[in-house]
């Protein structure tokens, strides 16, 4: 019994790492790991969604931190945007851009999480929107997997 529990723990740990990596700029695919574990049936679907969502959300937090950090260098010559461009972008983002975080699950969603850091999105709002997006993605993925195997 302990060996089985350890195996499930290892699987969930692998899923966490894959989900974390997939949310950063690293080229990971957590969906493949998630579906494989769902089809394997050794871990409960609830735990798969929870672990993948937490890992993916924390990976997005790393991106947010990178964006927050790099913004300190906006006065450097190598920074890709000038002050006027940043001011226009900040105006647009404050009105509409924060909602792009609901697309943080999508292939280009990692860029939205970095931009959120650059634009100083309040951390509480960032976490709420990204958690909704990331968790929603894994719930839909679990449902689609269950539908195709039923």
Short mmCIF file of N, CA, C and O in Angstrom, two decimals:
data_model
loop_
_atom_site.label_atom_id
_atom_site.label_comp_id
_atom_site.label_asym_id
_atom_site.label_seq_id
_atom_site.Cartn_x
_atom_site.Cartn_y
_atom_site.Cartn_z
N UNK A 1 0.82 -1.19 0.00
CA UNK A 1 0.00 0.00 0.00
C UNK A 1 0.86 1.26 0.00
O UNK A 1 0.56 2.20 -0.70
N UNK A 2 1.92 1.27 0.77
CA UNK A 2 2.80 2.44 0.82
C UNK A 2 3.45 2.66 -0.55
O UNK A 2 3.57 3.80 -1.00
N UNK A 3 3.82 1.59 -1.22
CA UNK A 3 4.41 1.72 -2.55
C UNK A 3 3.46 2.35 -3.54
O UNK A 3 3.84 3.17 -4.36
N UNK A 4 2.17 1.97 -3.45
CA UNK A 4 1.17 2.55 -4.34
C UNK A 4 0.98 4.03 -4.04
O UNK A 4 0.87 4.85 -4.96
N UNK A 5 0.94 4.39 -2.75
CA UNK A 5 0.80 5.79 -2.37
C UNK A 5 2.00 6.61 -2.85
O UNK A 5 1.84 7.74 -3.31
N UNK A 6 3.17 6.03 -2.73
CA UNK A 6 4.38 6.71 -3.18
C UNK A 6 4.36 6.89 -4.69
O UNK A 6 4.77 7.94 -5.21
N UNK A 7 3.86 5.90 -5.39
CA UNK A 7 3.75 6.00 -6.84
C UNK A 7 2.81 7.11 -7.27
O UNK A 7 3.10 7.88 -8.19
N UNK A 8 1.68 7.22 -6.60
CA UNK A 8 0.72 8.28 -6.91
C UNK A 8 1.35 9.63 -6.58
O UNK A 8 1.21 10.59 -7.35
N UNK A 9 2.04 9.71 -5.45
CA UNK A 9 2.70 10.96 -5.07
C UNK A 9 3.72 11.37 -6.13
O UNK A 9 3.81 12.54 -6.50
N UNK A 10 4.48 10.41 -6.62
CA UNK A 10 5.48 10.69 -7.66
C UNK A 10 4.80 11.15 -8.95
O UNK A 10 5.27 12.08 -9.62
N UNK A 11 3.69 10.52 -9.30
CA UNK A 11 2.96 10.93 -10.50
C UNK A 11 2.44 12.36 -10.36
O UNK A 11 2.55 13.17 -11.29
N UNK A 12 1.88 12.66 -9.20
CA UNK A 12 1.37 14.01 -8.98
C UNK A 12 2.51 15.03 -8.96
O UNK A 12 2.36 16.15 -9.45
N UNK A 13 3.65 14.63 -8.41
CA UNK A 13 4.82 15.52 -8.44
C UNK A 13 5.29 15.79 -9.86
O UNK A 13 5.64 16.92 -10.21
N UNK A 14 5.29 14.75 -10.69
CA UNK A 14 5.65 14.93 -12.09
C UNK A 14 4.66 15.84 -12.81
O UNK A 14 5.05 16.68 -13.63
N UNK A 15 3.38 15.67 -12.51
CA UNK A 15 2.36 16.53 -13.10
C UNK A 15 2.56 17.97 -12.66
O UNK A 15 2.47 18.89 -13.48
N UNK A 16 2.85 18.18 -11.38
CA UNK A 16 3.10 19.53 -10.87
C UNK A 16 4.25 20.18 -11.64
O UNK A 16 4.14 21.33 -12.09
N UNK A 17 5.36 19.46 -11.80
CA UNK A 17 6.52 20.01 -12.50
C UNK A 17 6.21 20.31 -13.96
O UNK A 17 6.62 21.34 -14.50
N UNK A 18 5.47 19.40 -14.62
CA UNK A 18 5.11 19.62 -16.02
C UNK A 18 4.19 20.84 -16.14
O UNK A 18 4.36 21.67 -17.05
N UNK A 19 3.22 20.95 -15.24
CA UNK A 19 2.29 22.09 -15.28
C UNK A 19 3.02 23.40 -14.97
O UNK A 19 2.77 24.42 -15.60
N UNK A 20 3.92 23.36 -14.00
CA UNK A 20 4.71 24.55 -13.66
C UNK A 20 5.55 24.97 -14.86
O UNK A 20 5.53 26.14 -15.26
N UNK A 21 6.28 24.04 -15.42
CA UNK A 21 7.13 24.34 -16.57
C UNK A 21 6.35 24.84 -17.77
O UNK A 21 6.78 25.75 -18.49
N UNK A 22 5.17 24.26 -18.00
CA UNK A 22 4.35 24.65 -19.14
C UNK A 22 3.86 26.09 -19.04
O UNK A 22 3.58 26.72 -20.05
N UNK A 23 3.74 26.61 -17.84
CA UNK A 23 3.27 27.98 -17.65
C UNK A 23 4.38 29.01 -17.77
O UNK A 23 4.12 30.21 -17.82
N UNK A 24 5.61 28.56 -17.78
CA UNK A 24 6.74 29.48 -17.94
C UNK A 24 7.14 29.53 -19.41
O UNK A 24 6.45 28.97 -20.26
N UNK A 25 8.23 30.15 -19.69
CA UNK A 25 8.70 30.24 -21.08
C UNK A 25 9.36 28.94 -21.54
O UNK A 25 9.76 28.83 -22.69
N UNK A 26 9.44 27.96 -20.67
CA UNK A 26 10.03 26.68 -21.03
C UNK A 26 9.08 25.88 -21.92
O UNK A 26 7.86 25.96 -21.78
N UNK A 27 9.61 25.08 -22.84
CA UNK A 27 8.75 24.32 -23.76
C UNK A 27 8.25 23.00 -23.16
O UNK A 27 8.73 21.92 -23.50
N UNK A 28 7.29 23.07 -22.27
CA UNK A 28 6.68 21.89 -21.67
C UNK A 28 5.23 21.76 -22.13
O UNK A 28 4.60 22.75 -22.47
N UNK A 29 4.72 20.54 -22.09
CA UNK A 29 3.32 20.28 -22.40
C UNK A 29 2.70 19.51 -21.25
O UNK A 29 2.87 18.31 -21.14
N UNK A 30 1.96 20.17 -20.42
CA UNK A 30 1.37 19.51 -19.27
C UNK A 30 0.13 18.70 -19.63
O UNK A 30 -0.23 17.76 -18.93
N UNK A 31 -0.52 19.05 -20.73
CA UNK A 31 -1.75 18.36 -21.12
C UNK A 31 -1.50 16.87 -21.38
O UNK A 31 -2.32 16.03 -21.01
N UNK A 32 -0.39 16.56 -21.98
CA UNK A 32 -0.07 15.16 -22.28
C UNK A 32 0.10 14.38 -20.98
O UNK A 32 -0.41 13.27 -20.84
N UNK A 33 0.79 14.95 -20.03
CA UNK A 33 0.98 14.30 -18.73
C UNK A 33 -0.36 14.16 -18.02
O UNK A 33 -0.68 13.10 -17.47
N UNK A 34 -1.16 15.21 -18.03
CA UNK A 34 -2.46 15.20 -17.36
C UNK A 34 -3.35 14.10 -17.93
O UNK A 34 -3.92 13.29 -17.18
N UNK A 35 -3.48 14.07 -19.25
CA UNK A 35 -4.35 13.07 -19.89
C UNK A 35 -3.82 11.66 -19.63
O UNK A 35 -4.59 10.74 -19.34
N UNK A 36 -2.51 11.49 -19.70
CA UNK A 36 -1.93 10.17 -19.43
C UNK A 36 -2.25 9.69 -18.02
O UNK A 36 -2.63 8.53 -17.82
N UNK A 37 -2.14 10.58 -17.06
CA UNK A 37 -2.45 10.21 -15.68
C UNK A 37 -3.95 9.98 -15.49
O UNK A 37 -4.36 9.08 -14.76
N UNK A 38 -4.77 10.79 -16.17
CA UNK A 38 -6.22 10.58 -16.08
C UNK A 38 -6.59 9.21 -16.65
O UNK A 38 -7.38 8.48 -16.05
N UNK A 39 -6.02 8.86 -17.78
CA UNK A 39 -6.33 7.58 -18.40
C UNK A 39 -5.78 6.42 -17.58
O UNK A 39 -6.36 5.34 -17.56
N UNK A 40 -4.64 6.66 -16.90
CA UNK A 40 -4.05 5.62 -16.05
C UNK A 40 -4.92 5.31 -14.84
O UNK A 40 -4.93 4.19 -14.33
N UNK A 41 -5.62 6.31 -14.35
CA UNK A 41 -6.57 6.13 -13.26
C UNK A 41 -6.00 5.83 -11.89
O UNK A 41 -6.73 5.43 -11.00
N UNK A 42 -4.71 6.06 -11.68
CA UNK A 42 -4.15 5.77 -10.36
C UNK A 42 -4.37 6.90 -9.37
O UNK A 42 -4.43 6.67 -8.17
N UNK A 43 -4.49 8.13 -9.86
CA UNK A 43 -4.74 9.28 -8.99
C UNK A 43 -6.16 9.78 -9.28
O UNK A 43 -6.64 9.69 -10.41
N UNK A 44 -6.80 10.31 -8.26
CA UNK A 44 -8.17 10.81 -8.46
C UNK A 44 -8.14 12.03 -9.37
O UNK A 44 -7.18 12.80 -9.39
N UNK A 45 -9.22 12.18 -10.11
CA UNK A 45 -9.33 13.31 -11.04
C UNK A 45 -9.29 14.64 -10.30
O UNK A 45 -8.71 15.62 -10.78
N UNK A 46 -9.86 14.67 -9.12
CA UNK A 46 -9.84 15.89 -8.30
C UNK A 46 -8.41 16.30 -8.00
O UNK A 46 -8.03 17.47 -8.15
N UNK A 47 -7.59 15.34 -7.58
CA UNK A 47 -6.19 15.65 -7.28
C UNK A 47 -5.43 16.06 -8.53
O UNK A 47 -4.57 16.95 -8.48
N UNK A 48 -5.72 15.44 -9.66
CA UNK A 48 -5.05 15.83 -10.90
C UNK A 48 -5.35 17.30 -11.23
O UNK A 48 -4.44 18.06 -11.57
N UNK A 49 -6.61 17.69 -11.14
CA UNK A 49 -6.98 19.07 -11.43
C UNK A 49 -6.33 20.03 -10.43
O UNK A 49 -5.79 21.07 -10.82
N UNK A 50 -6.38 19.69 -9.16
CA UNK A 50 -5.81 20.56 -8.13
C UNK A 50 -4.31 20.75 -8.33
O UNK A 50 -3.79 21.88 -8.35
N UNK A 51 -3.59 19.65 -8.49
CA UNK A 51 -2.13 19.72 -8.60
C UNK A 51 -1.71 20.44 -9.89
O UNK A 51 -0.83 21.30 -9.87
N UNK A 52 -2.36 20.11 -10.99
CA UNK A 52 -2.01 20.76 -12.26
C UNK A 52 -2.33 22.26 -12.20
O UNK A 52 -1.54 23.08 -12.68
N UNK A 53 -3.46 22.61 -11.61
CA UNK A 53 -3.84 24.02 -11.52
C UNK A 53 -2.88 24.81 -10.65
O UNK A 53 -2.48 25.93 -11.02
N UNK A 54 -2.49 24.25 -9.53
CA UNK A 54 -1.54 24.94 -8.65
C UNK A 54 -0.19 25.10 -9.34
O UNK A 54 0.40 26.19 -9.35
N UNK A 55 0.30 24.04 -9.96
CA UNK A 55 1.58 24.12 -10.66
C UNK A 55 1.55 25.14 -11.78
O UNK A 55 2.47 25.95 -11.93
N UNK A 56 0.49 25.12 -12.58
CA UNK A 56 0.39 26.03 -13.71
C UNK A 56 0.24 27.48 -13.24
O UNK A 56 0.83 28.39 -13.82
N UNK A 57 -0.53 27.69 -12.19
CA UNK A 57 -0.69 29.04 -11.65
C UNK A 57 0.62 29.57 -11.08
O UNK A 57 0.99 30.73 -11.31
N UNK A 58 1.35 28.73 -10.36
CA UNK A 58 2.64 29.17 -9.81
C UNK A 58 3.65 29.46 -10.91
O UNK A 58 4.47 30.38 -10.79
N UNK A 59 3.60 28.71 -12.00
CA UNK A 59 4.46 29.01 -13.15
C UNK A 59 4.13 30.38 -13.72
O UNK A 59 5.03 31.14 -14.11
N UNK A 60 2.85 30.71 -13.77
CA UNK A 60 2.43 32.03 -14.25
C UNK A 60 2.91 33.13 -13.30
O UNK A 60 3.24 34.24 -13.74
N UNK A 61 2.97 32.83 -12.01
CA UNK A 61 3.48 33.80 -11.03
C UNK A 61 4.95 34.10 -11.32
O UNK A 61 5.40 35.25 -11.17
N UNK A 62 5.70 33.11 -11.74
CA UNK A 62 7.10 33.34 -12.12
C UNK A 62 7.16 34.32 -13.29
O UNK A 62 7.96 35.25 -13.29
N UNK A 63 6.30 34.12 -14.28
CA UNK A 63 6.26 35.04 -15.42
C UNK A 63 5.91 36.45 -14.97
O UNK A 63 6.50 37.43 -15.44
N UNK A 64 4.93 36.56 -14.09
CA UNK A 64 4.53 37.86 -13.54
C UNK A 64 5.75 38.53 -12.88
O UNK A 64 6.02 39.70 -13.10
N UNK A 65 6.47 37.76 -12.09
CA UNK A 65 7.66 38.29 -11.43
C UNK A 65 8.71 38.75 -12.42
O UNK A 65 9.35 39.79 -12.22
N UNK A 66 8.90 37.99 -13.50
CA UNK A 66 9.86 38.40 -14.53
C UNK A 66 9.43 39.72 -15.17
O UNK A 66 10.26 40.61 -15.38
N UNK A 67 8.14 39.84 -15.46
CA UNK A 67 7.64 41.09 -16.03
C UNK A 67 7.79 42.26 -15.07
O UNK A 67 8.19 43.35 -15.46
N UNK A 68 7.49 42.01 -13.82
CA UNK A 68 7.61 43.03 -12.79
C UNK A 68 9.06 43.48 -12.66
O UNK A 68 9.36 44.67 -12.57
N UNK A 69 9.97 42.53 -12.71
CA UNK A 69 11.40 42.82 -12.56
C UNK A 69 11.95 43.56 -13.76
O UNK A 69 12.67 44.55 -13.61
N UNK A 70 11.60 43.11 -14.97
CA UNK A 70 12.20 43.72 -16.17
C UNK A 70 11.71 45.15 -16.37
O UNK A 70 12.41 45.97 -16.97
N UNK A 71 10.54 45.47 -15.85
CA UNK A 71 10.02 46.82 -15.99
C UNK A 71 10.92 47.85 -15.32
O UNK A 71 10.96 49.01 -15.72
N UNK A 72 11.68 47.42 -14.34
CA UNK A 72 12.62 48.34 -13.67
C UNK A 72 13.67 48.88 -14.65
O UNK A 72 14.32 49.87 -14.35
N UNK A 73 13.81 48.22 -15.77
CA UNK A 73 14.83 48.60 -16.74
C UNK A 73 14.26 49.39 -17.92
O UNK A 73 14.88 49.50 -18.95
N UNK A 74 13.06 49.96 -17.74
CA UNK A 74 12.40 50.66 -18.85
C UNK A 74 13.19 51.87 -19.33
O UNK A 74 13.00 52.32 -20.45
N UNK A 75 14.09 52.41 -18.53
CA UNK A 75 14.87 53.58 -18.94
C UNK A 75 16.17 53.19 -19.66
O UNK A 75 16.90 54.08 -20.12
N UNK A 76 16.43 51.92 -19.78
CA UNK A 76 17.64 51.47 -20.47
C UNK A 76 17.43 51.53 -21.99
O UNK A 76 16.33 51.36 -22.49
N UNK A 77 18.51 51.73 -22.69
CA UNK A 77 18.45 51.85 -24.14
C UNK A 77 17.98 50.56 -24.80
O UNK A 77 17.29 50.60 -25.82
N UNK A 78 18.29 49.43 -24.24
CA UNK A 78 17.92 48.16 -24.83
C UNK A 78 16.47 47.76 -24.56
O UNK A 78 15.95 46.83 -25.17
N UNK A 79 15.77 48.48 -23.68
CA UNK A 79 14.37 48.15 -23.37
C UNK A 79 13.56 48.34 -24.66
O UNK A 79 13.70 49.35 -25.35
N UNK A 80 12.71 47.37 -25.00
CA UNK A 80 12.08 47.38 -26.33
C UNK A 80 11.03 48.46 -26.58
O UNK A 80 10.63 48.65 -27.72
N UNK A 81 10.59 49.20 -25.56
CA UNK A 81 9.54 50.20 -25.75
C UNK A 81 9.97 51.54 -25.15
O UNK A 81 10.60 51.57 -24.10
N UNK A 82 9.59 52.63 -25.82
CA UNK A 82 9.92 53.94 -25.27
C UNK A 82 8.82 54.38 -24.30
O UNK A 82 7.79 53.72 -24.16
N UNK A 83 9.00 55.53 -23.67
CA UNK A 83 8.08 56.00 -22.63
C UNK A 83 6.67 56.23 -23.19
O UNK A 83 5.67 55.91 -22.54
N UNK A 84 6.57 56.78 -24.39
CA UNK A 84 5.26 57.03 -24.99
C UNK A 84 4.52 55.74 -25.28
O UNK A 84 3.31 55.62 -25.03
N UNK A 85 5.23 54.77 -25.82
CA UNK A 85 4.61 53.47 -26.10
C UNK A 85 4.15 52.80 -24.81
O UNK A 85 3.07 52.20 -24.77
N UNK A 86 4.96 52.90 -23.77
CA UNK A 86 4.59 52.30 -22.48
C UNK A 86 3.36 52.99 -21.90
O UNK A 86 2.47 52.34 -21.36
N UNK A 87 3.29 54.31 -22.02
CA UNK A 87 2.14 55.05 -21.49
C UNK A 87 0.85 54.64 -22.21
O UNK A 87 -0.19 54.42 -21.58
N UNK A 88 0.91 54.52 -23.55
CA UNK A 88 -0.27 54.08 -24.31
C UNK A 88 -0.65 52.65 -23.94
O UNK A 88 -1.83 52.34 -23.75
N UNK A 89 0.34 51.79 -23.81
CA UNK A 89 0.08 50.40 -23.46
C UNK A 89 -0.53 50.30 -22.06
O UNK A 89 -1.45 49.51 -21.83
N UNK A 90 -0.03 51.09 -21.13
CA UNK A 90 -0.56 51.08 -19.77
C UNK A 90 -2.02 51.55 -19.75
O UNK A 90 -2.85 51.00 -19.02
N UNK A 91 -2.33 52.56 -20.55
CA UNK A 91 -3.71 53.05 -20.63
C UNK A 91 -4.65 51.98 -21.17
O UNK A 91 -5.73 51.74 -20.62
N UNK A 92 -4.25 51.34 -22.26
CA UNK A 92 -5.08 50.28 -22.84
C UNK A 92 -5.20 49.11 -21.87
O UNK A 92 -6.28 48.58 -21.66
N UNK A 93 -4.08 48.73 -21.28
CA UNK A 93 -4.09 47.56 -20.39
C UNK A 93 -4.95 47.80 -19.15
O UNK A 93 -5.65 46.90 -18.70
N UNK A 94 -4.91 49.01 -18.62
CA UNK A 94 -5.71 49.27 -17.41
C UNK A 94 -7.20 49.18 -17.70
O UNK A 94 -7.98 48.85 -16.81
N UNK A 95 -7.62 49.47 -18.94
CA UNK A 95 -9.03 49.37 -19.29
C UNK A 95 -9.43 47.95 -19.70
O UNK A 95 -10.48 47.46 -19.31
N UNK A 96 -8.64 47.34 -20.55
CA UNK A 96 -9.05 46.09 -21.18
C UNK A 96 -8.08 44.93 -20.98
O UNK A 96 -8.50 43.76 -20.99
N UNK A 97 -6.85 45.23 -20.86
CA UNK A 97 -5.82 44.20 -20.92
C UNK A 97 -5.83 43.18 -19.79
O UNK A 97 -5.44 42.04 -19.98
N UNK A 98 -6.27 43.58 -18.61
CA UNK A 98 -6.25 42.67 -17.49
C UNK A 98 -7.09 41.43 -17.78
O UNK A 98 -6.79 40.33 -17.33
N UNK A 99 -8.14 41.60 -18.61
CA UNK A 99 -9.02 40.47 -18.93
C UNK A 99 -8.34 39.46 -19.84
O UNK A 99 -8.82 38.33 -19.96
N UNK A 100 -7.21 39.84 -20.48
CA UNK A 100 -6.47 38.86 -21.28
C UNK A 100 -5.92 37.75 -20.40
O UNK A 100 -5.60 36.68 -20.90
N UNK A 101 -5.84 37.99 -19.10
CA UNK A 101 -5.36 36.95 -18.20
C UNK A 101 -6.29 35.74 -18.17
O UNK A 101 -5.87 34.64 -17.83
N UNK A 102 -7.54 35.92 -18.56
CA UNK A 102 -8.45 34.79 -18.67
C UNK A 102 -8.08 33.89 -19.86
O UNK A 102 -8.58 32.78 -19.97
N UNK A 103 -7.18 34.38 -20.71
CA UNK A 103 -6.65 33.57 -21.81
C UNK A 103 -5.25 33.05 -21.51
O UNK A 103 -4.56 32.59 -22.40
N UNK A 104 -4.85 33.14 -20.27
CA UNK A 104 -3.50 32.71 -19.90
C UNK A 104 -3.29 31.21 -20.09
O UNK A 104 -2.17 30.74 -20.10
N UNK A 105 -4.35 30.46 -20.28
CA UNK A 105 -4.26 29.02 -20.54
C UNK A 105 -3.88 28.74 -22.00
O UNK A 105 -3.41 27.66 -22.32
N UNK A 106 -4.09 29.70 -22.89
CA UNK A 106 -3.89 29.52 -24.33
C UNK A 106 -2.40 29.50 -24.68
O UNK A 106 -1.55 29.88 -23.87
N UNK A 107 -2.07 29.06 -25.91
CA UNK A 107 -0.66 28.97 -26.30
C UNK A 107 0.15 30.25 -26.10
O UNK A 107 1.30 30.18 -25.71
N UNK A 108 -0.40 31.41 -26.35
CA UNK A 108 0.35 32.66 -26.14
C UNK A 108 0.04 33.29 -24.80
O UNK A 108 0.44 34.42 -24.52
N UNK A 109 -0.66 32.59 -23.95
CA UNK A 109 -1.07 33.12 -22.66
C UNK A 109 0.08 33.45 -21.73
O UNK A 109 -0.06 34.32 -20.86
N UNK A 110 1.20 32.78 -21.90
CA UNK A 110 2.36 33.07 -21.06
C UNK A 110 2.81 34.51 -21.23
O UNK A 110 3.25 35.16 -20.28
N UNK A 111 2.69 35.04 -22.45
CA UNK A 111 3.07 36.43 -22.69
C UNK A 111 2.16 37.37 -21.90
O UNK A 111 2.62 38.39 -21.37
N UNK A 112 0.87 37.03 -21.80
CA UNK A 112 -0.06 37.87 -21.04
C UNK A 112 0.35 37.95 -19.57
O UNK A 112 0.20 38.98 -18.94
N UNK A 113 0.87 36.86 -19.04
CA UNK A 113 1.25 36.86 -17.62
C UNK A 113 2.51 37.69 -17.39
O UNK A 113 2.65 38.31 -16.34
N UNK A 114 3.41 37.71 -18.36
CA UNK A 114 4.60 38.57 -18.26
C UNK A 114 4.17 40.03 -18.37
O UNK A 114 4.61 40.88 -17.58
N UNK A 115 3.30 40.33 -19.33
CA UNK A 115 2.82 41.70 -19.52
C UNK A 115 2.10 42.19 -18.26
O UNK A 115 2.24 43.35 -17.87
N UNK A 116 1.37 41.29 -17.61
CA UNK A 116 0.68 41.68 -16.37
C UNK A 116 1.67 42.16 -15.32
O UNK A 116 1.39 43.09 -14.57
N UNK A 117 2.84 41.53 -15.26
CA UNK A 117 3.87 41.98 -14.34
C UNK A 117 4.43 43.33 -14.72
O UNK A 117 4.62 44.21 -13.87
N UNK A 118 4.69 43.51 -16.02
CA UNK A 118 5.21 44.79 -16.50
C UNK A 118 4.22 45.90 -16.20
O UNK A 118 4.60 47.00 -15.78
N UNK A 119 2.94 45.61 -16.37
CA UNK A 119 1.89 46.62 -16.18
C UNK A 119 1.44 46.76 -14.73
O UNK A 119 0.52 47.50 -14.43
N UNK A 120 2.09 46.03 -13.84
CA UNK A 120 1.81 46.14 -12.40
C UNK A 120 0.36 45.81 -12.04
O UNK A 120 -0.27 46.48 -11.24
N UNK A 121 -0.17 44.77 -12.66
CA UNK A 121 -1.50 44.29 -12.29
C UNK A 121 -1.48 43.96 -10.81
O UNK A 121 -0.52 43.34 -10.33
N UNK A 122 -2.49 44.35 -10.06
CA UNK A 122 -2.51 44.00 -8.64
C UNK A 122 -2.39 42.47 -8.48
O UNK A 122 -3.10 41.72 -9.16
N UNK A 123 -1.50 42.02 -7.61
CA UNK A 123 -1.28 40.56 -7.48
C UNK A 123 -2.55 39.78 -7.16
O UNK A 123 -2.74 38.68 -7.67
N UNK A 124 -3.44 40.34 -6.35
CA UNK A 124 -4.67 39.61 -6.01
C UNK A 124 -5.53 39.40 -7.24
O UNK A 124 -6.11 38.33 -7.43
N UNK A 125 -5.62 40.42 -8.11
CA UNK A 125 -6.41 40.30 -9.33
C UNK A 125 -5.76 39.32 -10.30
O UNK A 125 -6.44 38.50 -10.93
N UNK A 126 -4.44 39.41 -10.41
CA UNK A 126 -3.69 38.48 -11.25
C UNK A 126 -3.98 37.04 -10.82
O UNK A 126 -4.30 36.19 -11.65
N UNK A 127 -3.85 36.77 -9.53
CA UNK A 127 -4.05 35.40 -9.04
C UNK A 127 -5.47 34.90 -9.26
O UNK A 127 -5.67 33.74 -9.64
N UNK A 128 -6.44 35.75 -9.05
CA UNK A 128 -7.83 35.33 -9.26
C UNK A 128 -8.07 34.96 -10.72
O UNK A 128 -8.58 33.88 -11.03
N UNK A 129 -7.70 35.86 -11.63
CA UNK A 129 -7.97 35.62 -13.05
C UNK A 129 -7.18 34.44 -13.60
O UNK A 129 -7.71 33.61 -14.35
N UNK A 130 -5.92 34.35 -13.24
CA UNK A 130 -5.09 33.26 -13.74
C UNK A 130 -5.54 31.92 -13.16
O UNK A 130 -5.59 30.92 -13.87
N UNK A 131 -5.89 31.90 -11.89
CA UNK A 131 -6.37 30.66 -11.28
C UNK A 131 -7.65 30.18 -11.94
O UNK A 131 -7.81 28.98 -12.21
N UNK A 132 -8.55 31.10 -12.23
CA UNK A 132 -9.79 30.73 -12.93
C UNK A 132 -9.45 30.13 -14.30
O UNK A 132 -9.98 29.08 -14.68
N UNK A 133 -8.58 30.80 -15.04
CA UNK A 133 -8.22 30.34 -16.38
C UNK A 133 -7.53 28.99 -16.36
O UNK A 133 -7.88 28.07 -17.12
N UNK A 134 -6.54 28.85 -15.50
CA UNK A 134 -5.76 27.61 -15.46
C UNK A 134 -6.60 26.43 -14.97
O UNK A 134 -6.55 25.34 -15.53
N UNK A 135 -7.38 26.65 -13.91
CA UNK A 135 -8.22 25.58 -13.38
C UNK A 135 -9.30 25.21 -14.38
O UNK A 135 -9.57 24.02 -14.60
N UNK A 136 -9.89 26.21 -15.00
CA UNK A 136 -10.91 25.95 -16.01
C UNK A 136 -10.39 25.11 -17.15
O UNK A 136 -11.08 24.21 -17.65
N UNK A 137 -9.18 25.37 -17.57
CA UNK A 137 -8.57 24.60 -18.65
C UNK A 137 -8.46 23.14 -18.28
O UNK A 137 -8.78 22.25 -19.06
N UNK A 138 -7.97 22.84 -17.08
CA UNK A 138 -7.81 21.44 -16.68
C UNK A 138 -9.15 20.75 -16.46
O UNK A 138 -9.28 19.56 -16.72
N UNK A 139 -10.15 21.48 -16.00
CA UNK A 139 -11.48 20.89 -15.86
C UNK A 139 -12.04 20.53 -17.23
O UNK A 139 -12.58 19.43 -17.43
N UNK A 140 -11.91 21.43 -18.19
CA UNK A 140 -12.38 21.15 -19.55
C UNK A 140 -11.60 20.00 -20.16
O UNK A 140 -12.17 19.11 -20.80
N UNK A 141 -10.29 19.98 -19.96
CA UNK A 141 -9.47 18.89 -20.48
C UNK A 141 -9.88 17.56 -19.89
O UNK A 141 -10.00 16.55 -20.60
N UNK A 142 -10.14 17.52 -18.59
CA UNK A 142 -10.59 16.28 -17.93
C UNK A 142 -11.93 15.85 -18.49
O UNK A 142 -12.14 14.65 -18.75
N UNK A 143 -12.83 16.79 -18.69
CA UNK A 143 -14.15 16.45 -19.22
C UNK A 143 -14.05 15.91 -20.64
O UNK A 143 -14.66 14.91 -20.98
N UNK A 144 -13.25 16.60 -21.50
CA UNK A 144 -13.08 16.13 -22.88
C UNK A 144 -12.44 14.75 -22.93
O UNK A 144 -12.86 13.89 -23.73
N UNK A 145 -11.48 14.50 -22.07
CA UNK A 145 -10.85 13.18 -22.02
C UNK A 145 -11.85 12.12 -21.60
O UNK A 145 -11.92 11.04 -22.18
N UNK A 146 -12.67 12.44 -20.61
CA UNK A 146 -13.69 11.49 -20.15
C UNK A 146 -14.71 11.22 -21.25
O UNK A 146 -15.17 10.08 -21.41
N UNK A 147 -15.06 12.25 -22.05
CA UNK A 147 -16.05 12.07 -23.11
C UNK A 147 -15.51 11.19 -24.24
O UNK A 147 -16.26 10.42 -24.82
N UNK A 148 -14.24 11.32 -24.53
CA UNK A 148 -13.67 10.54 -25.64
C UNK A 148 -13.40 9.09 -25.26
O UNK A 148 -13.24 8.25 -26.13
N UNK A 149 -13.32 8.84 -23.97
CA UNK A 149 -13.04 7.45 -23.53
C UNK A 149 -14.29 6.75 -23.02
O UNK A 149 -14.21 5.59 -22.64
N UNK A 150 -15.42 7.45 -23.00
CA UNK A 150 -16.66 6.84 -22.45
C UNK A 150 -17.31 5.91 -23.47
O UNK A 150 -17.14 5.92 -24.61
#
